[in-house]
Amino acid sequence: MPIHILSTLFTISTEREEKIHEIHCKYATKPETRFICNDSVEDRVHRRQFLTSFVLIWTIVRSKNLSYFKFLFCFTMSIMRVVAITGCDSGLGWALAARSAREGLVTVAGMYNGVDTKAAESLRRLCAHPCSLDVTNPDSVAGFRDYVQSLLNDNPNYKLHAIVNNAGVMTIGDYEWQTQTMIENTIHVNLMGTMRVVSAFLPDLRRSALENAVPSVPRIINVASHCGLQPLPGFAAYSASKAGVLGLTKALRLEHRKHGLGVVAFVPGGFVTSSNIIVHQGASGNAMLEKLNDEQKSFYGKRITTLTNYLQSASSHNTRYDSLKDENIIETFVKALTSESPKALYKVESWRYMFYYNLFKLPLPEGVTSWLIKKFLNFPEN
């Protein structure tokens, strides 16, 4: 294709995206008019659509290369792909939803704290669709799926592209310290919540994959953790939940490979100091102390207090929903979200994570591995 024609096509398509995005933003906050377009703007959009199609068809006829059909289809359909993300109230989830919306994808953001928060409003300004979601509640998950389905039904050119299971909780502390509520909540949110959302959307994603409506593979992206790859002391329930997520992801990928559905594990690496995931650690530490009997308090009390104070100081500045700024994490997620044929695993690792986790894989004496893990965690001494 001649360079000047390709440049023209990109310019026209970009202007078209901006107009449609403008319309989408204008009505996104008004459910009753969300999908109604201003006539004059719509006419201009249609003219640009016609001109784009004419230029491409003329080029294809001249070059006799039908592969350009796929190029235009992929380029123009990008703004019509629908992505549903869980756990978008703050930290990683908010950052993923914000970036997805900025990429031009129709983004539905599941919000545990509801849709009237500053985090929800900021996503709404990016033309995302905040939607209340508690992944531990089957009715809430069903409502989330219905909201996404209503977008698809009201807009025939929208296609379900991905669900991103990001909702997660983490309580740090030895298994014996943690209350039964803490342990069960970790499993219910991180593992069972992921399973509930997968169960709700899997038939829709499978059909989308079989229809082959868009060139890129529809996908499930499950946010996992290095703790699922190598269990760590103080993270027993969390490690178990994330190991379960990794196992679920691998099995689903094998089951649906023949259907053309991608299933991806996304391991974002360490970002505790730039998120709110341990913002409740202080209250959790107090609950742990209250749960222990006198013998346990005598044995563990000082350790719990020291660790709680340390973790509180590490998370005290993370009060904003948009505290995660790590571009490496976000760019890796974009690859998992937009790659035409996504890999099974996308992993973000600092040199420190890479160094230690490669050492953990070696057949070292258990005492040496335990010492390495202690150095890696770098928790304060009693």
Coordinates of C-alpha atoms in Angstrom, one line a residue:
M1 CA 0.0 0.0 0.0
P2 CA 1.5 3.4 -0.9
I3 CA 2.7 5.4 2.1
H4 CA 0.5 8.4 1.4
I5 CA -2.7 6.3 1.2
L6 CA -1.8 4.5 4.5
S7 CA -1.2 7.8 6.2
T8 CA -4.6 9.1 4.9
L9 CA -6.3 6.0 6.2
F10 CA -4.8 6.4 9.6
T11 CA -5.7 10.1 9.8
I12 CA -9.3 9.5 8.8
S13 CA -9.7 6.5 11.2
T14 CA -8.2 8.5 14.1
E15 CA -10.6 11.4 13.5
R16 CA -13.4 8.8 13.4
E17 CA -12.3 7.3 16.7
E18 CA -12.2 10.8 18.3
K19 CA -15.8 11.6 17.2
I20 CA -17.2 8.3 18.3
H21 CA -15.3 8.6 21.6
E22 CA -16.7 12.1 22.0
I23 CA -20.3 10.8 21.5
H24 CA -19.6 7.9 23.9
C25 CA -18.3 10.2 26.6
K26 CA -21.2 12.7 26.2
Y27 CA -23.8 10.1 26.9
A28 CA -22.0 7.6 29.1
T29 CA -23.3 9.2 32.4
K30 CA -26.9 9.2 31.3
P31 CA -28.2 5.6 31.0
E32 CA -31.5 6.7 29.4
T33 CA -29.6 8.4 26.5
R34 CA -26.3 6.4 26.6
F35 CA -26.6 5.1 23.1
I36 CA -28.3 8.1 21.4
C37 CA -26.1 10.2 19.1
N38 CA -26.3 13.8 18.0
D39 CA -27.5 13.8 14.4
S40 CA -25.0 16.2 13.0
V41 CA -22.1 14.5 14.6
E42 CA -23.4 11.1 13.5
D43 CA -23.7 12.3 9.9
R44 CA -20.0 13.4 10.0
V45 CA -19.0 10.0 11.4
H46 CA -20.9 8.2 8.7
R47 CA -19.2 10.3 6.0
R48 CA -15.8 9.5 7.4
Q49 CA -16.8 5.8 7.6
F50 CA -17.7 5.9 3.9
L51 CA -14.6 7.7 2.9
T52 CA -12.4 5.3 4.9
S53 CA -14.1 2.3 3.3
F54 CA -13.8 3.8 -0.2
V55 CA -10.1 4.5 0.1
L56 CA -9.3 1.0 1.4
I57 CA -11.4 -0.8 -1.2
W58 CA -9.8 1.3 -4.0
T59 CA -6.4 0.4 -2.7
I60 CA -7.2 -3.3 -2.4
V61 CA -8.6 -3.4 -5.9
R62 CA -5.4 -1.8 -7.2
S63 CA -3.1 -4.0 -5.3
K64 CA -5.2 -7.2 -5.4
N65 CA -4.2 -7.9 -1.9
L66 CA -7.1 -9.0 0.3
S67 CA -5.0 -9.1 3.5
Y68 CA -5.8 -5.3 3.8
F69 CA -9.4 -6.2 4.7
K70 CA -8.1 -7.8 7.9
F71 CA -6.0 -4.7 8.6
L72 CA -8.9 -2.3 8.3
F73 CA -11.2 -4.6 10.3
C74 CA -8.8 -4.9 13.1
F75 CA -8.1 -1.1 13.1
T76 CA -11.7 0.1 13.0
M77 CA -13.1 -2.6 15.4
S78 CA -10.7 -1.7 18.3
I79 CA -13.1 0.9 19.7
M80 CA -15.9 -1.7 19.7
R81 CA -14.3 -4.3 21.9
V82 CA -15.8 -4.6 25.3
V83 CA -13.6 -5.3 28.4
A84 CA -15.0 -6.1 31.9
I85 CA -12.6 -5.7 34.8
T86 CA -13.2 -6.5 38.5
G87 CA -11.8 -4.8 41.5
C88 CA -11.4 -1.3 40.0
D89 CA -11.8 0.8 43.2
S90 CA -8.1 1.6 43.6
G91 CA -4.6 0.5 42.9
L92 CA -4.0 -2.1 40.1
G93 CA -7.6 -2.4 39.1
W94 CA -8.2 1.3 38.7
A95 CA -5.0 1.7 36.7
L96 CA -6.0 -1.2 34.4
A97 CA -9.5 0.1 33.8
A98 CA -8.1 3.6 33.2
R99 CA -5.6 2.4 30.7
S100 CA -8.1 0.1 29.0
A101 CA -10.4 3.1 28.5
R102 CA -7.6 5.3 27.2
E103 CA -6.8 2.5 24.7
G104 CA -10.3 3.1 23.2
L105 CA -11.8 -0.1 24.6
V106 CA -15.4 0.0 26.0
T107 CA -14.4 -0.7 29.6
V108 CA -16.8 -1.9 32.3
A109 CA -15.2 -1.4 35.7
G110 CA -16.5 -3.5 38.6
M111 CA -16.5 -1.4 41.8
Y112 CA -16.9 -3.0 45.2
N113 CA -17.5 0.4 46.9
G114 CA -20.2 1.4 44.4
V115 CA -20.4 3.9 41.6
D116 CA -20.6 7.2 43.5
T117 CA -16.9 7.3 44.6
K118 CA -14.1 9.6 43.4
A119 CA -12.5 6.5 41.7
A120 CA -15.7 5.7 39.8
E121 CA -16.2 9.3 38.8
S122 CA -12.6 9.5 37.5
L123 CA -13.2 6.4 35.4
R124 CA -16.5 7.8 34.1
R125 CA -14.6 10.9 32.9
L126 CA -12.5 8.5 30.9
C127 CA -15.7 7.1 29.3
A128 CA -15.5 3.9 31.3
H129 CA -18.7 2.3 32.7
P130 CA -18.5 1.9 36.5
C131 CA -20.7 -0.9 37.8
S132 CA -21.2 -2.1 41.4
L133 CA -19.7 -5.6 41.9
D134 CA -19.0 -7.9 44.8
V135 CA -17.4 -11.0 43.5
T136 CA -18.4 -13.0 46.6
N137 CA -22.1 -12.4 45.9
P138 CA -23.6 -14.5 43.1
D139 CA -26.4 -12.0 42.5
S140 CA -23.9 -9.1 42.2
V141 CA -21.9 -11.1 39.7
A142 CA -25.0 -11.9 37.7
G143 CA -25.9 -8.2 37.7
F144 CA -22.5 -7.3 36.5
R145 CA -22.8 -9.8 33.6
D146 CA -26.3 -8.4 32.8
Y147 CA -24.9 -4.9 32.6
V148 CA -22.2 -6.0 30.1
Q149 CA -24.8 -7.9 28.2
S150 CA -27.0 -4.8 27.9
L151 CA -24.2 -2.9 26.3
L152 CA -23.7 -5.7 23.8
N153 CA -27.4 -6.0 23.1
D154 CA -27.9 -2.2 22.6
N155 CA -24.8 -1.9 20.4
P156 CA -24.6 -4.7 17.8
N157 CA -21.1 -3.5 16.8
Y158 CA -19.8 -4.1 20.4
K159 CA -18.1 -7.5 20.8
L160 CA -17.0 -9.0 24.1
H161 CA -13.3 -9.1 24.0
A162 CA -12.0 -9.8 27.6
I163 CA -12.8 -10.2 31.2
V164 CA -10.1 -9.4 33.7
N165 CA -10.3 -11.0 37.1
N166 CA -8.4 -8.5 39.2
A167 CA -10.4 -8.3 42.5
G168 CA -8.3 -9.5 45.3
V169 CA -7.5 -9.1 49.0
M170 CA -4.4 -9.9 51.0
T171 CA -3.9 -10.1 54.8
I172 CA -0.3 -10.7 55.9
G173 CA 0.4 -12.8 58.9
D174 CA 1.1 -16.4 59.8
Y175 CA -1.8 -18.8 59.3
E176 CA -2.1 -19.5 63.0
W177 CA -2.6 -15.8 63.7
Q178 CA -5.4 -15.2 61.1
T179 CA -9.0 -15.4 62.0
Q180 CA -11.3 -17.8 60.1
T181 CA -13.0 -14.8 58.6
M182 CA -9.7 -13.5 57.1
I183 CA -8.8 -16.9 55.7
E184 CA -12.2 -17.6 54.2
N185 CA -12.5 -14.0 52.8
T186 CA -9.1 -14.4 51.0
I187 CA -10.3 -17.7 49.3
H188 CA -13.8 -16.3 48.6
V189 CA -12.5 -13.2 46.9
N190 CA -9.3 -14.3 45.2
L191 CA -10.2 -17.8 44.0
M192 CA -14.0 -18.3 44.3
G193 CA -14.7 -14.8 43.1
T194 CA -12.5 -15.4 40.0
M195 CA -14.4 -18.7 39.4
R196 CA -17.8 -17.0 39.8
V197 CA -16.9 -14.3 37.2
V198 CA -15.5 -16.9 34.8
S199 CA -18.6 -19.0 35.1
A200 CA -20.8 -16.0 34.4
F201 CA -18.9 -14.9 31.3
L202 CA -17.5 -18.1 29.8
P203 CA -20.4 -19.0 27.5
D204 CA -20.4 -15.5 26.1
L205 CA -16.7 -15.5 25.5
R206 CA -16.7 -18.9 24.0
R207 CA -19.4 -17.9 21.5
S208 CA -17.5 -14.7 20.7
A209 CA -14.4 -16.7 20.0
L210 CA -16.3 -19.2 17.8
E211 CA -18.0 -16.4 15.8
N212 CA -14.5 -15.0 15.0
A213 CA -16.0 -11.6 14.9
V214 CA -12.7 -9.8 15.5
P215 CA -9.2 -10.7 14.5
S216 CA -7.8 -10.7 18.0
V217 CA -8.5 -13.7 20.3
P218 CA -11.2 -13.1 23.0
R219 CA -9.7 -13.8 26.4
I220 CA -9.9 -14.3 30.1
I221 CA -7.1 -12.6 32.0
N222 CA -6.7 -13.8 35.6
V223 CA -4.4 -11.7 37.9
A224 CA -2.2 -14.1 39.7
S225 CA 0.9 -13.5 41.9
H226 CA 4.5 -14.6 42.5
C227 CA 3.1 -16.0 45.8
G228 CA 1.2 -18.5 43.7
L229 CA 4.5 -19.5 42.0
Q230 CA 6.4 -19.7 45.3
P231 CA 4.5 -19.9 48.6
L232 CA 5.8 -17.6 51.3
P233 CA 5.5 -17.6 55.1
G234 CA 3.0 -15.0 56.2
F235 CA 1.0 -15.5 53.0
A236 CA -0.4 -19.0 53.4
A237 CA -4.0 -18.3 52.5
Y238 CA -3.0 -15.7 49.9
S239 CA -0.5 -18.1 48.3
A240 CA -3.1 -20.9 48.3
S241 CA -5.7 -18.7 46.6
K242 CA -3.2 -17.5 43.9
A243 CA -1.9 -21.0 43.3
G244 CA -5.5 -22.0 42.7
V245 CA -5.9 -19.1 40.2
L246 CA -2.9 -20.3 38.3
G247 CA -4.2 -23.8 38.2
L248 CA -7.6 -22.7 37.1
T249 CA -6.0 -20.6 34.3
K250 CA -3.9 -23.4 33.0
A251 CA -6.8 -25.8 32.9
L252 CA -9.2 -23.3 31.2
R253 CA -6.5 -22.6 28.6
L254 CA -6.3 -26.3 27.7
E255 CA -10.0 -26.7 27.7
H256 CA -10.8 -23.8 25.4
R257 CA -7.7 -23.8 23.1
K258 CA -9.8 -25.6 20.5
H259 CA -12.5 -23.0 20.7
G260 CA -10.1 -20.1 20.0
L261 CA -10.5 -18.6 23.4
G262 CA -7.4 -17.3 25.2
V263 CA -6.9 -17.7 28.9
V264 CA -4.0 -15.7 30.4
A265 CA -2.3 -15.4 33.8
F266 CA -1.0 -11.9 34.5
V267 CA 1.5 -11.7 37.4
P268 CA 2.1 -8.0 38.1
G269 CA 5.0 -8.3 40.5
G270 CA 5.5 -6.3 43.7
F271 CA 3.5 -3.2 44.0
V272 CA 2.4 -3.3 47.7
T273 CA 3.9 0.2 48.4
S274 CA 2.0 1.7 45.5
S275 CA -1.5 0.3 46.2
N276 CA -4.1 0.0 48.9
I277 CA -4.0 -3.8 49.1
I278 CA -2.7 -3.8 52.7
V279 CA -4.4 -0.5 53.9
H280 CA -6.4 -2.5 56.4
Q281 CA -3.4 -4.4 57.8
G282 CA -3.5 -2.4 61.1
A283 CA -7.1 -3.4 61.9
S284 CA -6.3 -7.0 60.8
G285 CA -3.3 -7.1 63.2
N286 CA -5.5 -6.0 66.1
A287 CA -8.1 -8.6 65.2
M288 CA -5.4 -11.3 65.1
L289 CA -4.2 -10.4 68.6
E290 CA -7.8 -10.5 69.9
K291 CA -8.3 -13.9 68.4
L292 CA -5.3 -15.6 70.1
N293 CA -5.5 -17.3 73.5
D294 CA -3.2 -16.4 76.3
E295 CA -0.5 -18.9 75.3
Q296 CA -0.6 -17.8 71.7
K297 CA -0.4 -14.1 72.7
S298 CA 2.6 -14.8 74.9
F299 CA 4.3 -16.7 72.0
Y300 CA 3.3 -14.5 69.0
G301 CA 2.2 -11.2 70.5
K302 CA 5.5 -9.2 70.0
R303 CA 5.9 -10.5 66.4
I304 CA 2.4 -9.6 65.4
T305 CA 2.7 -6.1 66.8
T306 CA 6.1 -5.5 65.2
L307 CA 5.0 -6.7 61.8
T308 CA 1.7 -4.8 62.0
N309 CA 3.5 -1.5 62.7
Y310 CA 6.0 -2.1 59.9
L311 CA 3.3 -2.8 57.4
Q312 CA 1.2 0.1 58.5
S313 CA 4.1 2.5 58.0
A314 CA 4.7 1.0 54.5
S315 CA 1.1 1.6 53.4
S316 CA 0.2 4.8 55.3
H317 CA 0.8 7.0 52.3
N318 CA -1.4 5.0 49.9
T319 CA -4.7 6.7 50.3
R320 CA -5.5 7.6 46.7
Y321 CA -7.3 5.4 44.3
D322 CA -4.8 6.2 41.5
S323 CA -1.6 5.5 43.6
L324 CA -0.2 2.9 41.2
K325 CA 2.1 4.6 38.6
D326 CA 4.3 1.7 37.5
E327 CA 4.3 1.9 33.7
N328 CA 6.0 -1.5 33.4
I329 CA 3.1 -3.2 35.0
I330 CA 0.6 -1.3 32.9
E331 CA 2.4 -1.8 29.6
T332 CA 2.7 -5.5 30.3
F333 CA -1.1 -5.7 31.0
V334 CA -1.8 -3.9 27.7
K335 CA 0.2 -6.6 25.9
A336 CA -1.9 -9.3 27.6
L337 CA -5.1 -7.4 26.7
T338 CA -4.4 -6.4 23.1
S339 CA -2.0 -9.0 21.6
E340 CA -3.6 -10.8 18.7
S341 CA -2.6 -14.2 20.1
P342 CA -1.9 -13.8 23.9
K343 CA 0.7 -15.9 25.7
A344 CA -0.2 -18.1 28.6
L345 CA 1.7 -16.0 31.1
Y346 CA 2.6 -12.3 31.3
K347 CA 5.0 -11.7 34.3
V348 CA 6.4 -8.4 35.6
E349 CA 9.6 -8.8 37.6
S350 CA 12.1 -6.4 39.0
W351 CA 15.7 -7.6 39.0
R352 CA 15.3 -8.3 42.7
Y353 CA 12.2 -10.5 42.1
M354 CA 13.9 -12.2 39.2
F355 CA 17.1 -12.9 41.2
Y356 CA 15.3 -14.4 44.2
Y357 CA 12.6 -16.4 42.4
N358 CA 15.2 -18.0 40.2
L359 CA 17.1 -19.0 43.3
F360 CA 13.9 -20.4 44.8
K361 CA 13.6 -22.8 41.9
L362 CA 17.0 -24.4 42.5
P363 CA 17.2 -27.8 44.4
L364 CA 18.9 -26.2 47.4
P365 CA 18.8 -27.5 51.0
E366 CA 15.6 -26.5 52.7
G367 CA 17.5 -24.4 55.2
V368 CA 19.2 -22.4 52.5
T369 CA 15.9 -21.8 50.7
S370 CA 14.3 -20.7 54.0
W371 CA 17.1 -18.2 54.6
L372 CA 16.8 -16.8 51.0
I373 CA 13.0 -16.3 51.5
K374 CA 13.7 -14.5 54.8
K375 CA 16.1 -12.2 53.0
F376 CA 13.7 -11.6 50.2
L377 CA 10.8 -10.7 52.5
N378 CA 13.0 -8.5 54.7
F379 CA 10.4 -8.3 57.4
P380 CA 11.6 -6.8 60.7
E381 CA 13.0 -9.1 63.4
N382 CA 11.1 -9.6 66.6

